[in-house]
């Protein structure tokens, strides 16, 4: 759970230089909050387990609850601030993010939040501390739950090869963009995304404007970008894709249609600034995805 401060720039600065911010706003965000809220809006039963600070906005909690997210395991930690991200995007869609993890920096000390584990079919491990997620993954495995491993941008500065491989070995799904996939492959000393199928059943690689690729024992599926009406802000597109993917998976759709739904939902989110500002209904997502398949 994170508060996003999104700023738009003409171009990202070079080291030791300054640039002017074109505009900036605060939005509700964080990978967990984004995925849970968007998936819930699409009809998926979701529960969110996260640690926030004393300054966590009541209106964010209310918005999540209003969309049907189970917040039993949303815990306030005294004496710390809510995780915050400052995200800078240039006109070409390049991004730099600076993240304060808040209470999540100390998550290794916290108790395992079991309600979300027990009530979920798929346990999605997003941004967070690997030492905490190792405990989550061990219990999820014991309970017979399927695990999706999605370290996102934190794969670059939170994980080591050892902590990454420990969680990958427990997972059934692995999500990442092209840059994150390269880092993952470096950790396991492999060269191709398909090589990750040695550990997981499904690999989902998002590729920005080039679409996405889904890999499984059934082969390689290329998912096209589903055209948006306009592109305003690409922040949160990956989270929206995952929510759409889960919306399809929860309804028993095959991987191709899950990917198309992910692409469609991402296409809506990037039409407005903010990761939760332009969330489609299930019917709207299906209407766009239906350009490429029958639902």
XYZ file of C-alpha atoms in Angstrom:
295
model
C 0.000 0.000 0.000
C 1.584 3.226 -1.162
C 0.712 6.845 -1.738
C 1.920 7.799 -5.216
C 3.224 11.244 -6.026
C 3.277 11.267 -9.820
C 5.231 13.991 -11.617
C 5.522 14.504 -15.354
C 8.676 15.857 -16.965
C 9.762 16.824 -20.441
C 12.741 14.478 -20.030
C 14.372 12.634 -17.143
C 17.399 14.545 -15.824
C 20.988 13.536 -16.320
C 23.063 13.082 -13.128
C 23.941 16.371 -11.427
C 21.365 18.338 -13.422
C 17.885 19.696 -12.742
C 14.669 19.719 -14.755
C 11.300 21.387 -14.352
C 8.211 19.454 -13.270
C 5.343 19.933 -15.718
C 2.686 18.821 -13.235
C 2.314 16.632 -10.150
C -0.480 15.099 -8.075
C -0.969 12.656 -5.222
C -2.857 9.431 -5.914
C -3.801 6.251 -4.098
C -1.445 3.518 -5.307
C 0.954 0.755 -4.454
C 1.062 -2.538 -6.302
C -1.024 -4.338 -3.664
C -3.671 -1.634 -3.507
C -3.779 -1.253 -7.286
C -4.148 -4.940 -8.059
C -6.625 -5.651 -5.258
C -8.885 -2.684 -5.968
C -8.922 -3.057 -9.762
C -9.443 -6.826 -9.575
C -12.281 -6.331 -7.073
C -13.918 -3.804 -9.401
C -13.730 -6.504 -12.104
C -15.566 -9.001 -9.925
C -12.681 -10.877 -8.309
C -12.948 -11.667 -4.600
C -9.804 -10.061 -3.208
C -8.214 -9.661 0.202
C -5.338 -7.299 0.916
C -2.597 -7.925 3.466
C -0.342 -4.928 4.071
C 1.274 -2.726 6.689
C 0.722 1.045 6.636
C 1.620 4.006 8.815
C -0.468 6.104 11.159
C -0.977 8.644 8.370
C -2.726 6.185 6.043
C -5.691 8.146 4.610
C -9.123 7.050 5.792
C -10.477 7.864 2.343
C -8.152 5.280 0.780
C -9.393 2.612 3.184
C -12.984 3.611 2.410
C -12.384 3.420 -1.349
C -10.930 -0.088 -1.104
C -13.775 -1.277 1.105
C -16.385 0.270 -1.184
C -15.038 -1.788 -4.083
C -15.238 -4.980 -2.053
C -11.625 -5.522 -0.980
C -11.360 -7.535 2.254
C -9.235 -5.370 4.567
C -9.046 -7.698 7.564
C -5.264 -7.842 7.199
C -4.605 -4.147 6.590
C -2.566 -3.274 9.688
C -1.469 0.132 10.984
C 2.052 0.271 12.452
C 2.579 2.968 15.055
C 5.407 5.461 14.756
C 6.076 5.179 11.020
C 4.793 6.788 7.837
C 2.790 5.051 5.126
C 4.942 3.787 2.225
C 5.324 6.495 -0.404
C 6.556 6.525 -3.995
C 7.683 9.509 -6.037
C 7.318 8.584 -9.706
C 8.779 10.696 -12.494
C 7.650 10.085 -16.075
C 8.932 11.764 -19.249
C 7.049 12.335 -22.479
C 8.453 9.120 -23.990
C 7.050 6.980 -21.170
C 10.380 6.426 -19.394
C 10.092 6.328 -15.615
C 12.190 6.662 -12.491
C 10.713 5.842 -9.084
C 12.018 6.681 -5.607
C 10.362 4.606 -2.896
C 10.129 4.931 0.875
C 8.972 1.514 2.072
C 7.774 2.838 5.430
C 6.818 -0.028 7.765
C 7.510 -2.575 5.025
C 11.239 -2.110 5.655
C 10.735 -3.930 8.939
C 8.211 -6.514 7.766
C 10.575 -9.366 8.570
C 9.766 -8.739 12.232
C 5.983 -8.829 11.800
C 3.538 -11.631 12.381
C 2.201 -13.471 9.352
C -1.260 -12.191 8.441
C -3.086 -15.481 8.023
C -6.624 -14.425 7.087
C -5.681 -13.407 3.551
C -3.659 -16.587 3.083
C -6.465 -18.809 4.256
C -9.168 -17.083 2.203
C -7.296 -16.814 -1.116
C -6.886 -19.312 -3.941
C -3.851 -17.472 -5.307
C -1.447 -15.651 -3.001
C 0.119 -12.753 -4.893
C 3.522 -11.734 -3.508
C 4.228 -8.227 -4.780
C 6.523 -5.540 -3.467
C 7.727 -6.223 0.061
C 10.484 -7.818 2.084
C 11.676 -11.249 0.946
C 12.308 -12.388 4.512
C 8.622 -11.787 5.295
C 7.442 -13.326 2.049
C 9.460 -16.456 2.753
C 7.271 -17.029 5.808
C 4.140 -16.290 3.779
C 5.199 -18.652 0.989
C 5.977 -21.463 3.419
C 2.527 -21.234 5.007
C 0.801 -20.836 1.632
C 2.516 -24.001 0.422
C 1.444 -25.848 3.554
C -2.149 -24.727 2.947
C -2.023 -25.865 -0.678
C -2.363 -22.349 -2.120
C -0.991 -21.293 -5.489
C 1.607 -18.522 -5.347
C 2.260 -15.719 -7.829
C 5.690 -14.117 -7.403
C 5.836 -10.523 -8.640
C 8.729 -8.584 -7.041
C 8.254 -5.694 -9.490
C 10.830 -2.893 -9.319
C 12.079 -4.122 -5.953
C 13.831 -7.009 -7.689
C 16.597 -4.476 -8.392
C 17.349 -3.314 -4.852
C 15.668 -5.608 -2.306
C 16.442 -9.092 -3.597
C 19.604 -11.155 -3.752
C 20.030 -14.268 -5.867
C 19.460 -16.395 -2.777
C 16.271 -14.679 -1.591
C 14.909 -14.557 -5.151
C 15.470 -18.267 -5.817
C 13.968 -19.207 -2.458
C 10.643 -17.594 -3.390
C 10.742 -18.602 -7.049
C 10.990 -22.254 -5.976
C 7.648 -21.896 -4.142
C 5.820 -20.070 -6.929
C 3.444 -21.189 -9.672
C 3.343 -17.865 -11.564
C 6.087 -15.322 -12.185
C 5.315 -11.772 -13.363
C 7.757 -9.131 -14.561
C 8.475 -6.586 -17.253
C 11.392 -6.938 -19.667
C 13.934 -5.231 -17.415
C 12.813 -7.175 -14.339
C 12.936 -10.396 -16.356
C 16.602 -9.779 -17.194
C 17.358 -9.334 -13.517
C 15.476 -12.520 -12.664
C 17.372 -14.489 -15.282
C 20.643 -13.148 -13.908
C 19.719 -14.416 -10.445
C 19.080 -17.969 -11.719
C 21.868 -17.876 -14.320
C 19.637 -18.474 -17.293
C 19.294 -16.620 -20.601
C 15.666 -16.807 -21.759
C 12.382 -16.101 -19.986
C 11.166 -19.570 -20.995
C 13.951 -21.006 -18.821
C 12.026 -19.863 -15.742
C 9.551 -22.649 -16.457
C 12.084 -24.887 -14.707
C 10.637 -23.344 -11.512
C 7.139 -22.041 -12.260
C 4.149 -23.109 -14.363
C 3.441 -19.746 -15.995
C 5.697 -16.792 -16.833
C 4.043 -13.484 -17.721
C 6.285 -10.787 -19.202
C 4.801 -7.362 -19.888
C 6.525 -5.427 -22.675
C 5.033 -1.950 -22.590
C 3.988 -0.752 -26.021
C 4.950 -4.126 -27.510
C 2.274 -6.048 -25.621
C 3.042 -9.027 -23.398
C 4.251 -12.603 -23.603
C 2.863 -15.554 -21.654
C 4.919 -18.730 -21.384
C 3.789 -22.133 -20.124
C 4.112 -25.821 -20.934
C 1.541 -25.196 -23.678
C 3.949 -22.856 -25.467
C 4.402 -19.152 -26.086
C 1.469 -16.750 -26.377
C 1.990 -13.238 -27.716
C -0.606 -10.755 -26.450
C -1.029 -7.532 -28.427
C -1.491 -4.070 -27.005
C -5.188 -3.232 -27.046
C -5.403 0.328 -28.272
C -6.402 3.042 -25.820
C -8.342 6.151 -26.704
C -5.335 8.159 -25.556
C -2.189 7.671 -23.471
C -1.870 10.119 -20.582
C 0.137 8.281 -17.893
C 1.577 4.757 -18.063
C 2.072 4.494 -14.293
C 0.264 1.425 -12.949
C -0.269 -0.232 -16.330
C 1.470 -3.381 -15.133
C -0.679 -3.607 -12.011
C -3.816 -3.118 -14.104
C -2.662 -5.879 -16.437
C -2.312 -8.269 -13.510
C -5.780 -7.370 -12.215
C -7.286 -8.055 -15.633
C -5.340 -11.299 -15.890
C -6.756 -12.436 -12.546
C -10.254 -11.397 -13.584
C -9.978 -13.861 -16.444
C -8.280 -16.558 -14.407
C -10.968 -16.416 -11.708
C -13.567 -17.113 -14.392
C -11.702 -20.102 -15.795
C -10.474 -18.503 -19.030
C -7.407 -19.789 -20.855
C -4.099 -17.934 -20.633
C -4.555 -16.106 -23.940
C -7.871 -14.604 -22.918
C -6.488 -13.757 -19.474
C -3.669 -11.873 -21.184
C -6.078 -10.042 -23.483
C -8.153 -8.972 -20.501
C -4.980 -7.754 -18.802
C -4.067 -5.743 -21.887
C -7.558 -4.270 -22.105
C -7.647 -3.181 -18.456
C -4.163 -1.657 -18.697
C -5.374 0.277 -21.736
C -8.094 1.924 -19.669
C -5.835 2.855 -16.749
C -3.279 4.708 -18.891
C -5.977 6.990 -20.319
C -5.943 9.126 -17.163
C -3.348 10.151 -14.621
C -3.304 7.936 -11.522
C -3.244 4.180 -11.126
C -6.835 3.812 -9.855
C -8.489 6.750 -11.602
C -9.900 5.120 -14.742
C -10.788 1.550 -13.781
C -13.162 -0.155 -16.227
C -16.125 -2.342 -15.382
C -15.999 -6.018 -16.300
C -18.286 -5.338 -19.253
C -16.050 -2.539 -20.540
C -12.920 -4.683 -20.248
C -14.540 -7.586 -22.081
C -15.777 -5.281 -24.847
C -12.231 -4.180 -25.627
C -10.673 -7.625 -25.242
C -13.343 -9.055 -27.547
C -11.600 -7.340 -30.470
C -9.166 -10.267 -30.362
C -11.134 -13.234 -28.947
C -14.592 -14.513 -28.074
C -15.654 -14.269 -24.434
